Structures are given as structure tokens and as C-alpha cells.
PDB file of C-alpha atoms and ligand atoms in Angstrom:
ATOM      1  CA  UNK U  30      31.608  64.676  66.551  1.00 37.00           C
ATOM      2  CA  UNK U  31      31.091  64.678  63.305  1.00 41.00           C
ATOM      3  CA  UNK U  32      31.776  61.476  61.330  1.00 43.00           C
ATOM      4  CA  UNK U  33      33.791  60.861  57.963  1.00 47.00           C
ATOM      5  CA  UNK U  34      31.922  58.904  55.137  1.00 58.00           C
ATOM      6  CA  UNK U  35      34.407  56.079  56.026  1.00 58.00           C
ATOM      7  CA  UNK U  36      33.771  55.725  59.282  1.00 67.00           C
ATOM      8  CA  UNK U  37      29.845  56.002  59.062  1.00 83.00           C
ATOM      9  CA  UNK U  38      27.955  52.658  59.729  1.00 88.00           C
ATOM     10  CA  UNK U  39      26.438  52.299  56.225  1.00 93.00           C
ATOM     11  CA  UNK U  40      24.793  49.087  54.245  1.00 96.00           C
ATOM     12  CA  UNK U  41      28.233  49.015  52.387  1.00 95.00           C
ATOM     13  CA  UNK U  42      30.005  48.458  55.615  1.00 93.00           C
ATOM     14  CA  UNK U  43      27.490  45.360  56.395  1.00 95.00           C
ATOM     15  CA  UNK U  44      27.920  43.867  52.993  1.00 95.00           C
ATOM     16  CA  UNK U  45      31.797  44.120  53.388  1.00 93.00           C
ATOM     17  CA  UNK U  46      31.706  42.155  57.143  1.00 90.00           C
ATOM     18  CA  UNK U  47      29.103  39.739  57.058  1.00 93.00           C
ATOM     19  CA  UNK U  48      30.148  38.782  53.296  1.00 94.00           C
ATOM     20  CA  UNK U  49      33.705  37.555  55.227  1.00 89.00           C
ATOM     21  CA  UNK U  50      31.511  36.240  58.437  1.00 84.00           C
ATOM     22  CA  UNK U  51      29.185  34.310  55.649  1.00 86.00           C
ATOM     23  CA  UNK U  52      32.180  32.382  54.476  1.00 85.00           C
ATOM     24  CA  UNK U  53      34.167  31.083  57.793  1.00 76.00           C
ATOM     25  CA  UNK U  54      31.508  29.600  59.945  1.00 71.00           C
ATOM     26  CA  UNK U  55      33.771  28.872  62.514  1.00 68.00           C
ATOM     27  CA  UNK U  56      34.035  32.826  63.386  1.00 66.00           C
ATOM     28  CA  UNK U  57      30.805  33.534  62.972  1.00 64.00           C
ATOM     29  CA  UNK U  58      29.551  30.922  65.312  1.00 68.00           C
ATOM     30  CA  UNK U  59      32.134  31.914  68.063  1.00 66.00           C
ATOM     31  CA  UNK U  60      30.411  35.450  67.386  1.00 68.00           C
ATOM     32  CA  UNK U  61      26.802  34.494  68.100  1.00 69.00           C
ATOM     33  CA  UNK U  62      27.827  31.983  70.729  1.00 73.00           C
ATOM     34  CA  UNK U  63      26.942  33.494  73.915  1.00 77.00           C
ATOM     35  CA  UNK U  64      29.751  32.208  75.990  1.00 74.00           C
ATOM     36  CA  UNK U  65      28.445  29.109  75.343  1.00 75.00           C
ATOM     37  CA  UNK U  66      25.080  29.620  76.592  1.00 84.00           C
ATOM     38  CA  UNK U  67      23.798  29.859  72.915  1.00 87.00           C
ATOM     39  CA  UNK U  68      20.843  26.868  72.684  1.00 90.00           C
ATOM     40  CA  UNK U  69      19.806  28.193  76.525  1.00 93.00           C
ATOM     41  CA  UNK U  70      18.913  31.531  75.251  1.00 95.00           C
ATOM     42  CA  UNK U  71      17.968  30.270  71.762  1.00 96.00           C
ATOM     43  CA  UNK U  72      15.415  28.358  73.547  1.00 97.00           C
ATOM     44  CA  UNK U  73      14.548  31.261  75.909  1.00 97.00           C
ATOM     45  CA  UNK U  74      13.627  33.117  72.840  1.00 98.00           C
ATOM     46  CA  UNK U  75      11.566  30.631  70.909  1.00 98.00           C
ATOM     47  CA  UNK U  76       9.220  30.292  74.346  1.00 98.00           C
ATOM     48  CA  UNK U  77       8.998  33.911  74.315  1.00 98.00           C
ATOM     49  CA  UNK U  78       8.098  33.965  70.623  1.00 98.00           C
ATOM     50  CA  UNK U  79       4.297  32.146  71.726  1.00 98.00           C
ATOM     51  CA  UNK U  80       4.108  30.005  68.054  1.00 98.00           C
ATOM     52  CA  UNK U  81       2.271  26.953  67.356  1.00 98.00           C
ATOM     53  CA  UNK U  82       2.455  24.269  64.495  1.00 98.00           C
ATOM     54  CA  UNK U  83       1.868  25.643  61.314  1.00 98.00           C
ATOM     55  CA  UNK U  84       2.875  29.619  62.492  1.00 98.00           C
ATOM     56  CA  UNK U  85       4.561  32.061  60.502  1.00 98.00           C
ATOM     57  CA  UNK U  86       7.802  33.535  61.584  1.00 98.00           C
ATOM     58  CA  UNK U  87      10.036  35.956  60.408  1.00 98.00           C
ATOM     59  CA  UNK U  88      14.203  35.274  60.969  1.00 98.00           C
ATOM     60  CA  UNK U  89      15.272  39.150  60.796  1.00 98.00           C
ATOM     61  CA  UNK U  90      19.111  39.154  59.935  1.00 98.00           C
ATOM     62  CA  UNK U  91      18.810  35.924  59.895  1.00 98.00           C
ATOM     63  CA  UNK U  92      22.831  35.335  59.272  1.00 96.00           C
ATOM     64  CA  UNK U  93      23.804  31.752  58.585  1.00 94.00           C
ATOM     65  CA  UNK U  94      20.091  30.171  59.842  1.00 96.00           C
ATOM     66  CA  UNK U  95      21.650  29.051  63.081  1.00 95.00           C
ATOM     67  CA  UNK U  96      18.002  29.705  64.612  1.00 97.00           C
ATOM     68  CA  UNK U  97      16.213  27.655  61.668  1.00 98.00           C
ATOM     69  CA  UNK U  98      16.270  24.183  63.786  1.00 98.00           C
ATOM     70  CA  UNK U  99      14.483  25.633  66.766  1.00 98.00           C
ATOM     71  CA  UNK U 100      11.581  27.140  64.565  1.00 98.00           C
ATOM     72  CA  UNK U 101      11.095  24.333  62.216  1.00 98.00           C
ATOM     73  CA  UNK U 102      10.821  22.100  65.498  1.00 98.00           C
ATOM     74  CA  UNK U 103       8.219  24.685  66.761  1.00 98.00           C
ATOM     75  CA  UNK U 104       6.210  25.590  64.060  1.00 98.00           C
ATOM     76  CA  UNK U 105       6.810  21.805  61.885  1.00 98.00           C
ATOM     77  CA  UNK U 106       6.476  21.589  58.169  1.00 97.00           C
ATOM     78  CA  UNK U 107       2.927  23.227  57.780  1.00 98.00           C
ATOM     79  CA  UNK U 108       4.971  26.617  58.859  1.00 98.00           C
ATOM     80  CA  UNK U 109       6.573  29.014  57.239  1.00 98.00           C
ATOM     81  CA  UNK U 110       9.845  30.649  58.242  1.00 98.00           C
ATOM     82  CA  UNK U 111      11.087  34.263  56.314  1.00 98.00           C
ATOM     83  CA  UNK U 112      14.324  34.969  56.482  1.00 98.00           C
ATOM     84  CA  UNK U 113      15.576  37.821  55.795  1.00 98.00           C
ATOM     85  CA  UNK U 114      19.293  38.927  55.291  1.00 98.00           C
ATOM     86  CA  UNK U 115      21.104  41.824  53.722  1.00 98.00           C
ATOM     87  CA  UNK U 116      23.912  40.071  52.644  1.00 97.00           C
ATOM     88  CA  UNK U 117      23.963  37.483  49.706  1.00 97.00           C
ATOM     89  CA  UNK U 118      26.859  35.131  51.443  1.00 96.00           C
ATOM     90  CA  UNK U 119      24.244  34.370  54.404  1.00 96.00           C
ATOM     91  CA  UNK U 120      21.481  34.055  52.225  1.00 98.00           C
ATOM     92  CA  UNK U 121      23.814  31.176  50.390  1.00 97.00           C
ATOM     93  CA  UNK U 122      24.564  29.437  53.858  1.00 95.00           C
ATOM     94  CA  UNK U 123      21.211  29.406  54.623  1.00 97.00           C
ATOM     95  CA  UNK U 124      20.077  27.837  51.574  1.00 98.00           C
ATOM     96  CA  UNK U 125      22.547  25.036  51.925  1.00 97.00           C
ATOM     97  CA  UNK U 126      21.729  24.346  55.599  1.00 97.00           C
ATOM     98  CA  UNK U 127      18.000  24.392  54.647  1.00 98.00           C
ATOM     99  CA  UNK U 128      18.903  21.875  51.243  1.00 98.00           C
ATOM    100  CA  UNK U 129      20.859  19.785  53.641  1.00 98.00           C
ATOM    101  CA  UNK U 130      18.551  19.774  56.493  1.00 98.00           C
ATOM    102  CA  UNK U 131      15.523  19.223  53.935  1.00 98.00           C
ATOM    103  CA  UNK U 132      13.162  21.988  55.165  1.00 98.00           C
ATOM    104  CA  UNK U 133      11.346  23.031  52.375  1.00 98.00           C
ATOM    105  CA  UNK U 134       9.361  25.784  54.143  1.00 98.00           C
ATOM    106  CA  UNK U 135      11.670  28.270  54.156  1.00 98.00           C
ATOM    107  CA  UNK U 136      11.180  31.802  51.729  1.00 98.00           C
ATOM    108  CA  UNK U 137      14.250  33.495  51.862  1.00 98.00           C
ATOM    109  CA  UNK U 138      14.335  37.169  51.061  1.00 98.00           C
ATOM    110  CA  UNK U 139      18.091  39.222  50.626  1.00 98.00           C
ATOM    111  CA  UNK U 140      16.980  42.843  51.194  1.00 98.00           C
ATOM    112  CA  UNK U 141      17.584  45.769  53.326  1.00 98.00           C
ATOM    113  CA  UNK U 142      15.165  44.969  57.306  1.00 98.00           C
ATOM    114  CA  UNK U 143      14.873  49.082  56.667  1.00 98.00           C
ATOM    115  CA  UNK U 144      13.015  48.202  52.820  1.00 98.00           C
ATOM    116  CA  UNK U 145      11.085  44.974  53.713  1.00 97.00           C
ATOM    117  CA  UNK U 146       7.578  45.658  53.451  1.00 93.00           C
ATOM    118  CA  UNK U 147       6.099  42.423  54.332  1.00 96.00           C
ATOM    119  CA  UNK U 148       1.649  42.066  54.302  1.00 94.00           C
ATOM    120  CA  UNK U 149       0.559  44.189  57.270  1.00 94.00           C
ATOM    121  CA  UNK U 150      -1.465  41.301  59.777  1.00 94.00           C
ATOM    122  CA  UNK U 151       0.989  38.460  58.180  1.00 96.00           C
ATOM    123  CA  UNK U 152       3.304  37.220  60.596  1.00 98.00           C
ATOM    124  CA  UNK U 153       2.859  35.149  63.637  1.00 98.00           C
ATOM    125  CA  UNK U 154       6.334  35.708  65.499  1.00 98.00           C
ATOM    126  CA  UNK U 155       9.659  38.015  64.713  1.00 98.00           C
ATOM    127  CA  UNK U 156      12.717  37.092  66.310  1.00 98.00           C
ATOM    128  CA  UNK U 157      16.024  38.467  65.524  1.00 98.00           C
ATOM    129  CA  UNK U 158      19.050  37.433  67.729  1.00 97.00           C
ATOM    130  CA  UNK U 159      22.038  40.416  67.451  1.00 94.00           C
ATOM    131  CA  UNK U 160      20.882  41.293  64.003  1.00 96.00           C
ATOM    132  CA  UNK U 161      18.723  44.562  65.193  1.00 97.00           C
ATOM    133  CA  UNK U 162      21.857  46.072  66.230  1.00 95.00           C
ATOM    134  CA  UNK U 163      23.785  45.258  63.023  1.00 95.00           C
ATOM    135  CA  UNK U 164      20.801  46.809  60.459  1.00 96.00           C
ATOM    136  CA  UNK U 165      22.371  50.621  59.906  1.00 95.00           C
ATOM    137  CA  UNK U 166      18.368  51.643  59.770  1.00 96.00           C
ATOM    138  CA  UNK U 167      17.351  49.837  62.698  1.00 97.00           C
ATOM    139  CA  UNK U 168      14.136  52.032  62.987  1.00 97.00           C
ATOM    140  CA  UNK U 169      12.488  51.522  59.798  1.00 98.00           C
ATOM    141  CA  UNK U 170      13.387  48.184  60.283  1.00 98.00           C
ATOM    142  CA  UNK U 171      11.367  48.050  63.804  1.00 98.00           C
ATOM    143  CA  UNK U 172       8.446  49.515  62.145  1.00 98.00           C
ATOM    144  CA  UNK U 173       8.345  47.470  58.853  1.00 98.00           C
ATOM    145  CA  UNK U 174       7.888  44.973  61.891  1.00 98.00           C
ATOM    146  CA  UNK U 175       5.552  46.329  63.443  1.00 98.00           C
ATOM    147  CA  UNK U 176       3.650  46.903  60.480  1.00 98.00           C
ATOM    148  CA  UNK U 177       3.811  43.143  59.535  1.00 98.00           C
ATOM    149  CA  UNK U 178       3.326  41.682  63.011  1.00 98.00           C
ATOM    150  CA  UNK U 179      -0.228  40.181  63.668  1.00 98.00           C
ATOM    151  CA  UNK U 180      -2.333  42.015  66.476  1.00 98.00           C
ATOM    152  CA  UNK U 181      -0.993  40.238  69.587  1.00 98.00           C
ATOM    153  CA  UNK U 182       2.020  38.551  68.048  1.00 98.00           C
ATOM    154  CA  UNK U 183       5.095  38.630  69.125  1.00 98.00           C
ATOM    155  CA  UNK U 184       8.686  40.926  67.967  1.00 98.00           C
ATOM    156  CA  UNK U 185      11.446  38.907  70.284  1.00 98.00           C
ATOM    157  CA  UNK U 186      15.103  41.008  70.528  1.00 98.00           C
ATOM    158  CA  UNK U 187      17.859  39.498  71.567  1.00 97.00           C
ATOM    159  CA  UNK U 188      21.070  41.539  71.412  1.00 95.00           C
ATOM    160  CA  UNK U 189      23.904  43.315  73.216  1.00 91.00           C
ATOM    161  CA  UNK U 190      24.136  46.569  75.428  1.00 89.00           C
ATOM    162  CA  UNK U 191      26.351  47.795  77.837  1.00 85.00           C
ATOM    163  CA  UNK U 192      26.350  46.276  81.504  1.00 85.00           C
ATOM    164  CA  UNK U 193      23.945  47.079  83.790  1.00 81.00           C
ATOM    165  CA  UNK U 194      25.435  49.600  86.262  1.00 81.00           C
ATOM    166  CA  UNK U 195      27.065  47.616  89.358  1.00 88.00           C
ATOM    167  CA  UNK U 196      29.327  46.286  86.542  1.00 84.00           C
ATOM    168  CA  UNK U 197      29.789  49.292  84.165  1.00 87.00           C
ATOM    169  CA  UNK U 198      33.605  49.156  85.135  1.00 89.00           C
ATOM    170  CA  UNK U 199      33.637  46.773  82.140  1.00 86.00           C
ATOM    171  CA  UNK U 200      31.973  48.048  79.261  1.00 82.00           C
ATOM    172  CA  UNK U 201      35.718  48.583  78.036  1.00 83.00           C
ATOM    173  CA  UNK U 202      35.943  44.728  77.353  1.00 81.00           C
ATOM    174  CA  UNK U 203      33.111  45.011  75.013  1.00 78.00           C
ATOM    175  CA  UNK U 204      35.126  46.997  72.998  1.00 75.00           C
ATOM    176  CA  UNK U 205      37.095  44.534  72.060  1.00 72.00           C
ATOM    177  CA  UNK U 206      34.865  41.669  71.953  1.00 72.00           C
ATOM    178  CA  UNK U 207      32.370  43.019  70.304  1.00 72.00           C
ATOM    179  CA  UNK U 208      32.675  44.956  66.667  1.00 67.00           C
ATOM    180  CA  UNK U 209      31.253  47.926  68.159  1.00 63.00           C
ATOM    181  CA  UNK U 210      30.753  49.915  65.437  1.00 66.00           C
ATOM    182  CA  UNK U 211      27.403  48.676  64.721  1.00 71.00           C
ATOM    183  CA  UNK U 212      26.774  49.372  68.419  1.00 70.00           C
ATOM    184  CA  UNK U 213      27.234  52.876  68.410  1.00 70.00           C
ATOM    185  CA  UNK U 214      24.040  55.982  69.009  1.00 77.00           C
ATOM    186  CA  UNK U 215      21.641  52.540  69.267  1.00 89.00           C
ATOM    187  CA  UNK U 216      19.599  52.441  72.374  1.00 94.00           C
ATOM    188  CA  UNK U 217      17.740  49.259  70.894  1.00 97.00           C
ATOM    189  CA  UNK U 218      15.269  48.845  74.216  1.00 97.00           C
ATOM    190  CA  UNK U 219      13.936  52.501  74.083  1.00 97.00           C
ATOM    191  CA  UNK U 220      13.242  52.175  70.173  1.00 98.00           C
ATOM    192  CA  UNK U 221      11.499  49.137  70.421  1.00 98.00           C
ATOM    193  CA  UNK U 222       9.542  50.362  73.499  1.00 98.00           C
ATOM    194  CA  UNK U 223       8.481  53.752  71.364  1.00 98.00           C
ATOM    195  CA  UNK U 224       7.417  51.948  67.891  1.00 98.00           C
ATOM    196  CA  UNK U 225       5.441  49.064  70.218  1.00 98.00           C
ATOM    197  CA  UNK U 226       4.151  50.836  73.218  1.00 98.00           C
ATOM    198  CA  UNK U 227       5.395  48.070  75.550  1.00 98.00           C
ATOM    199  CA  UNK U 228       8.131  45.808  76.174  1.00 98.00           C
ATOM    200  CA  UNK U 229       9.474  43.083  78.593  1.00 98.00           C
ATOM    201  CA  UNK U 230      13.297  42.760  79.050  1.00 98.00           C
ATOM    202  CA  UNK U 231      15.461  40.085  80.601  1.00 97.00           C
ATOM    203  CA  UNK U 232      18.836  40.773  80.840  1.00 95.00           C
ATOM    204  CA  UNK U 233      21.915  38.517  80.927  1.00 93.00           C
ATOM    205  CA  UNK U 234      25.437  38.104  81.247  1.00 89.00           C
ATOM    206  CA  UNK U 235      25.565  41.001  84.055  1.00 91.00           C
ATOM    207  CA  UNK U 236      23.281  43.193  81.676  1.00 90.00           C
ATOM    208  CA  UNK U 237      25.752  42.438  78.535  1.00 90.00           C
ATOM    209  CA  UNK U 238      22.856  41.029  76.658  1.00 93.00           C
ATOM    210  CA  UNK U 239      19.321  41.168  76.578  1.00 96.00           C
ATOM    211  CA  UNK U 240      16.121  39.940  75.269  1.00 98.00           C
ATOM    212  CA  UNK U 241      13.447  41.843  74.283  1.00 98.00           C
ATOM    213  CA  UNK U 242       9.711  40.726  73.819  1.00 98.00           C
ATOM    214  CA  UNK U 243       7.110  43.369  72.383  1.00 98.00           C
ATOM    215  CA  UNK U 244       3.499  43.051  71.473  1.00 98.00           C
ATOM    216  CA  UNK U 245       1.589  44.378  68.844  1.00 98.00           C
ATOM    217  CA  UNK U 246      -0.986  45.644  70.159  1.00 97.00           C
TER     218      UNK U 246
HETATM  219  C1  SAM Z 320      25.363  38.647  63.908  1.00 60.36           C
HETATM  220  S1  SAM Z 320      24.553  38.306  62.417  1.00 60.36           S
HETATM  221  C2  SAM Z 320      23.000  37.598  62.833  1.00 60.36           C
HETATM  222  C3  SAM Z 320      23.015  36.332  63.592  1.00 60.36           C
HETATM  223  C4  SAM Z 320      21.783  35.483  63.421  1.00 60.36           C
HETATM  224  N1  SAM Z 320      20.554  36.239  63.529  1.00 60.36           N
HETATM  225  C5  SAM Z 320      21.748  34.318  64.372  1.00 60.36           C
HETATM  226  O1  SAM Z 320      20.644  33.876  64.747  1.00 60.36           O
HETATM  227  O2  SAM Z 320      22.825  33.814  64.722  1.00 60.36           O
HETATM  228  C6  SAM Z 320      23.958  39.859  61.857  1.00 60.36           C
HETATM  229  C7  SAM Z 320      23.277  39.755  60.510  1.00 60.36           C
HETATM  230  O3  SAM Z 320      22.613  40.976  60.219  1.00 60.36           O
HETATM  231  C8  SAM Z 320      22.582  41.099  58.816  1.00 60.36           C
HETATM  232  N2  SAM Z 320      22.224  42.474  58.447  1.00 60.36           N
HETATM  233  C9  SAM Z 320      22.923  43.595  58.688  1.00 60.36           C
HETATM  234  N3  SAM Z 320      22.273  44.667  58.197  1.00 60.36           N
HETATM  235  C10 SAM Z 320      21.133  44.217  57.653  1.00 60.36           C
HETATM  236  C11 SAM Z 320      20.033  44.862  57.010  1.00 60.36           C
HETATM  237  N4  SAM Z 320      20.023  46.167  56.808  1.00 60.36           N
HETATM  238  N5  SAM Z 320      19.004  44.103  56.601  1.00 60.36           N
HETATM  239  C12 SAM Z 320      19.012  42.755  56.783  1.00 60.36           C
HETATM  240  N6  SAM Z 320      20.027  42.094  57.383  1.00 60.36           N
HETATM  241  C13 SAM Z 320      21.071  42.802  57.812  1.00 60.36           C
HETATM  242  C14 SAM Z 320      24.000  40.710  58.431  1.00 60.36           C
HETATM  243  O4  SAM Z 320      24.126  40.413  57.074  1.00 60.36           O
HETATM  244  C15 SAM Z 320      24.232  39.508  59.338  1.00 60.36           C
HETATM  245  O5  SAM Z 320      23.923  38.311  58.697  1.00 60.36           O
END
């Protein structure tokens, strides 16, 4: 099928829904709110994510910096957290939370995940929780992470795919819950598994969600 201009997933269609998301919290938290299971699979992902006091870690699509607390706990004031967001609204809500919160360790970069070219060997940790699938070049993106990843760090995925077989009779839900657009031709696991050369997935919610955990190797 070929695909209008309008219809096409594009950096101009992030900018125009995450600039609305960036300004009503209250949505966006219901949308990254994992029925309610968000700090259990939060946490899941920081243990995954192997850091220590004083690591680096990269926040890819960061959004409003709702995993900020978790990190600074983990990697204290000596670390250093990147975040990284397309869109200049979230890159305003995280400033606030981090002014608020007093966490002065943060760098926070707005640019294109596809265009980031962090130092190769620099970071300790990537996580990005349902902010793969919403970056229109979400290949570049996994290699620019790759590239910047430290040899046996950690990239740690968490994001959404269709249930796991038994319960396939429901993917039609997830049209409407999720805005599936940014969903569409993306078979996240398999491109992470080709750019790293392994990966380990958990899956949850029936196989709605997973997590992801790849090693540079
Ligand atoms: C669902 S939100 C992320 C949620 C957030 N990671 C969290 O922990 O709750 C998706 C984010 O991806 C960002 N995004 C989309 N495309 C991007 C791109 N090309 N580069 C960087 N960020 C992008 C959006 O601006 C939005 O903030």
C-alpha cells in the first residue's frame, strides 16, 4: 500500500503529538502508565540496566523525565544522565522537574535519536521506555546506540508489540489504546537483535509489552 505524505510517520508528525502530550501531564502519564504497573517495570528496567554510582546513562526519548528519579537514585550525583528528546515541550518539562527536583547532573540534548552522534565507548547504560517505537528512524537511532554504548554495557527496551499468540484475538484493542501509527512496519526485537548480535526479552501484559536488554559486545 502505498502511503500519502500525510499519513507517513514523519519527525513533523512527532513534533505535532508529543508537543500536545508535553503540555497535559495528566495524559501523558496515563499513556506511559502501564496499567498501573509503571514503578514495577521502571524498576525492572533500571536492574537490567547493570549501573553503579557515578555511571553514565543515556534517557532516549526521554519524554517528560518520568524515569529521571530512578537513575539519579542509581547512579547519585557523581553521574551523569543524557536525555535526549525530539521535541522542545519535553525537553521544557524535563528541565523544570530536574530545577525542582535539584539534580544538577542532567545534559539535556533536543535532537533527532536518528542524528545523535554521541562519543563512541561513552555511555554506561541506554534505556528508553516506549520511545524506540515513537523515533520515525528507529534504526539509525539503534545504531547511534550502539555506537555510543561502552563494550559490555547495557541498551534496555521497553516498549509495546502485539500479544503473544494464545491471546492474538486482541491485538484489535491495541488499536485503540495505543496511537498506533508509530507502531506500524516496526518489529523493534528483530532490529535490536540484528544491530547488537544478542538480546534477552521478557514479555508482559500477555506479550503486550516487552523489555529488551542488549549487550555491546
Ligand atoms: C511515550 S514518550 C516517551 C516516554 C518516556 N521515555 C518515559 O520514560 O515515560 C515518546 C517520546 O519519544 C520522543 N521522540 C519521538 N521521536 C523522537 C526522535 N526522533 N528523537 C528523539 N525523541 C523522539 C517524543 O518526543 C516523546 O517524548
Amino acid at each position: 500500500m502505498i502511503m500519502s505524505n500525510k499519513n507517513k510517520y514523519s519527525l513533523e508528525t512527532v513534533e505535532k503529538v508529543y508537543s500536545y502530550w508535553g503540555k497535559s501531564l495528566l495524559t501523558y502519564k496515563l499513556g506511559v502508565s502501564f496499567f498501573g504497573f509503571d514503578s514495577y517495570i521502571r524498576r525492572k528496567a533500571l536492574e537490567e540496566l547493570k549501573l553503579k554510582k557515578g555511571s553514565t546513562v543515556v534517557d532516549l526519548a526521554c519524554g517528560q523525565g518520568i524515569m529521571f528519579r530512578l537513575l539519579e537514585e542509581k547512579i547519585g550525583e557523581k553521574g551523569r544522565i543524557i536525555a535526549v528528546d525530539y521535541v522542545e515541550e519535553m525537553i521544557k518539562q524535563c528541565r523544570k522537574l530536574a530545577a525542582r527536583k535539584k539534580w544538577g547532573n542532567i545534559t539535556f540534548i533536543k535532537q533527532d535519536a536518528a542524528k545523535l552522534r554521541l562519543k563512541n565507548n561513552y555511555a554506561d547504560g541506554i534505556i528508553s521506555v516506549i520511545g524506540l517505537s515513537a523515533i520515525p528512524d528507529h534504526k539509525k537511532a539503534l545504531k547511534n546506540c550502539h555506537h555510543a554504548l561502552k563494550k559490555g554495557s547495557r541498551l534496555v527496551v521497553i516498549d509495546g508489540k502485539d500479544f503473544s499468540s494464545k491471546y492474538k484475538f486482541l491485538n484489535p484493542i491495541l488499536k485503540l489504546l495505543r496511537w498506533s501509527k508509530s507502531y506500524e512496519k516496526k518489529d523493534l526485537i528483530n532490529d535490536i537483535k540484528k544491530i547488537f548480535g544478542n538480546i534477552k526479552v521478557n514479555e508482559y501484559f500477555l506479550g503486550s509489552t516487552f523489555m529488551a536488554v542488549a549487550v555491546k559486545r
